[in-house]
Coordinates of C-alpha atoms in Angstrom, one line a residue:
M1406 CA 0.0 0.0 0.0
P1407 CA 1.5 3.4 -0.9
E1408 CA 2.2 5.8 1.9
L1409 CA -0.1 8.9 1.9
S1410 CA 1.4 12.3 2.3
R1411 CA 0.1 14.6 5.0
R1412 CA -1.1 17.0 2.3
T1413 CA -3.2 14.2 0.7
V1414 CA -4.8 13.2 4.0
I1415 CA -5.6 16.8 4.9
G1416 CA -7.0 17.5 1.4
A1417 CA -9.1 14.4 1.4
S1418 CA -10.4 15.2 4.9
L1419 CA -11.4 18.8 3.8
A1420 CA -13.0 17.4 0.7
L1421 CA -15.1 14.9 2.8
L1422 CA -16.2 17.7 5.2
T1423 CA -17.1 20.0 2.3
A1424 CA -19.0 17.2 0.6
N1425 CA -20.8 16.3 3.8
P1426 CA -21.3 19.4 6.0
A1427 CA -23.1 17.3 8.6
L1428 CA -19.8 15.8 9.6
A1429 CA -18.3 19.2 10.4
A1430 CA -18.8 21.0 13.7
L1431 CA -21.4 23.7 13.5
T1432 CA -20.4 27.3 14.1
P1433 CA -21.9 28.6 17.4
T1434 CA -24.3 31.5 17.4
P1435 CA -22.5 34.6 18.5
R1436 CA -23.4 36.1 21.8
Q1437 CA -24.9 39.6 21.9
S1438 CA -26.3 41.7 24.7
T1439 CA -30.0 41.4 25.7
G1440 CA -30.2 45.1 24.8
P1441 CA -31.8 47.9 26.9
F1442 CA -35.4 46.6 26.3
Y1443 CA -35.4 43.1 27.7
P1444 CA -38.7 43.1 29.7
S1445 CA -38.5 44.6 33.1
R1446 CA -41.5 42.4 34.0
L1447 CA -43.0 39.7 31.8
P1448 CA -46.4 40.3 30.3
L1449 CA -49.2 38.1 31.7
D1450 CA -49.6 36.6 28.2
H1451 CA -46.1 35.5 27.2
D1452 CA -46.7 32.4 25.0
N1453 CA -45.3 31.9 21.5
D1454 CA -48.0 33.9 19.7
L1455 CA -47.1 37.6 19.9
V1456 CA -49.8 38.7 17.4
T1457 CA -52.8 37.8 19.6
V1458 CA -52.8 39.0 23.2
R1459 CA -55.3 37.2 25.4
G1460 CA -58.1 39.6 26.4
R1461 CA -57.4 42.1 23.6
P1462 CA -60.0 42.8 20.9
A1463 CA -57.7 42.9 17.8
P1464 CA -54.5 41.4 16.5
A1465 CA -51.2 43.4 16.5
Q1466 CA -50.4 45.8 13.7
G1467 CA -47.8 44.6 11.2
I1468 CA -47.0 41.8 8.9
V1469 CA -47.5 38.4 10.5
T1470 CA -44.4 36.3 10.4
H1471 CA -43.7 32.8 11.5
L1472 CA -40.3 32.3 13.1
F1473 CA -39.0 28.8 13.8
G1474 CA -35.9 26.8 14.3
R1475 CA -34.1 24.2 16.3
V1476 CA -31.8 24.4 19.3
V1477 CA -28.8 22.1 18.6
D1478 CA -25.3 21.7 20.0
R1479 CA -22.1 22.0 17.9
E1480 CA -22.5 18.5 16.6
G1481 CA -26.1 19.1 15.5
R1482 CA -27.7 17.1 18.3
A1483 CA -31.1 18.4 19.5
I1484 CA -31.2 20.1 22.9
P1485 CA -34.7 19.3 24.1
D1486 CA -36.5 21.4 26.7
A1487 CA -34.3 24.5 26.1
V1488 CA -36.3 27.6 26.8
V1489 CA -36.4 30.0 23.9
E1490 CA -37.4 33.7 24.4
I1491 CA -37.9 36.4 21.8
W1492 CA -38.7 40.1 22.2
Q1493 CA -38.9 42.9 19.7
C1494 CA -40.5 46.3 19.0
D1495 CA -44.0 46.7 17.5
A1496 CA -44.8 47.7 14.0
L1497 CA -44.2 51.4 14.9
G1498 CA -40.7 50.7 16.4
R1499 CA -41.8 50.8 20.1
Y1500 CA -41.0 48.3 22.8
H1501 CA -43.2 47.4 25.8
H1502 CA -40.6 48.8 28.2
P1503 CA -40.7 51.8 30.6
R1504 CA -37.4 53.1 29.1
D1505 CA -38.9 53.4 25.6
G1506 CA -41.4 56.1 26.6
G1507 CA -44.7 54.3 26.1
G1508 CA -47.0 54.2 23.2
A1509 CA -46.4 50.6 22.2
D1510 CA -49.2 48.7 20.4
P1511 CA -51.3 47.1 23.2
N1512 CA -52.3 44.4 20.8
F1513 CA -48.7 43.3 20.3
Q1514 CA -47.3 41.0 23.0
G1515 CA -43.7 42.1 22.5
F1516 CA -42.2 39.1 24.3
G1517 CA -42.7 35.4 23.9
R1518 CA -41.4 32.3 25.6
M1519 CA -41.6 28.6 24.8
R1520 CA -39.9 25.3 25.5
A1521 CA -38.2 23.4 22.6
D1522 CA -39.7 20.0 21.9
A1523 CA -37.8 16.6 21.9
D1524 CA -36.2 17.5 18.5
G1525 CA -35.1 21.0 19.8
A1526 CA -37.8 22.6 17.6
W1527 CA -39.4 25.9 18.5
R1528 CA -41.8 28.3 16.7
F1529 CA -43.2 31.8 17.2
R1530 CA -45.9 33.7 15.5
T1531 CA -44.9 37.4 15.5
I1532 CA -44.6 40.4 13.2
K1533 CA -41.9 41.2 10.7
P1534 CA -39.5 43.4 12.5
V1535 CA -39.2 47.1 11.5
P1536 CA -36.3 49.5 11.7
Y1537 CA -36.3 52.3 14.2
P1538 CA -33.8 55.2 14.6
G1539 CA -30.3 53.8 14.8
R1540 CA -31.2 50.1 14.4
T1541 CA -31.8 47.7 11.5
P1542 CA -34.8 45.4 11.8
H1543 CA -34.1 42.7 14.3
I1544 CA -35.6 40.3 16.8
H1545 CA -33.8 39.6 20.1
I1546 CA -33.6 35.9 21.1
Q1547 CA -32.3 34.1 24.2
V1548 CA -31.9 30.4 24.5
I1549 CA -31.6 28.8 27.9
P1550 CA -30.5 25.2 27.7
P1551 CA -31.4 22.9 30.7
G1552 CA -28.8 23.4 33.3
G1553 CA -26.8 25.7 31.0
R1554 CA -25.9 29.3 30.6
P1555 CA -28.3 31.6 28.7
L1556 CA -27.2 32.7 25.2
A1557 CA -28.6 36.0 24.0
S1558 CA -28.3 37.0 20.4
Q1559 CA -30.3 38.9 17.7
L1560 CA -31.9 37.8 14.4
Y1561 CA -31.6 40.2 11.6
V1562 CA -33.8 40.6 8.5
A1563 CA -32.0 40.2 5.2
G1564 CA -31.9 43.3 3.0

């Protein structure tokens, strides 16, 4: 059997990982701050539907958007029972937070929380984020794995 050079082995390994990305370790989501508008107190209704607030007569203003994903580790294995939270401004760029000066859409929940299922899957019904002065459209997200350290980040809208 011919001896393989180091260069050949490394090249073949890279080709294998490129051809099958499932074999490569995933890049971790970067940490970001929770920002100044993480709720100072949770709304009474803080489920995964931010468009319909229990007890309110109308849905939130804005374009309804379904946001979903999976919580996985670096090897792509599901992390069941992780708590996933999102919070964002309303269709007018206002947060439900005392430091944002009031005036947020009372029909928009602004914050949601749910537990990932056995496959690490989560889903929210919310509105498409809008820009406000100094910020591009985004949704804040925090994942809290069972027994682990919370990871806060932000999801940005392409374009």
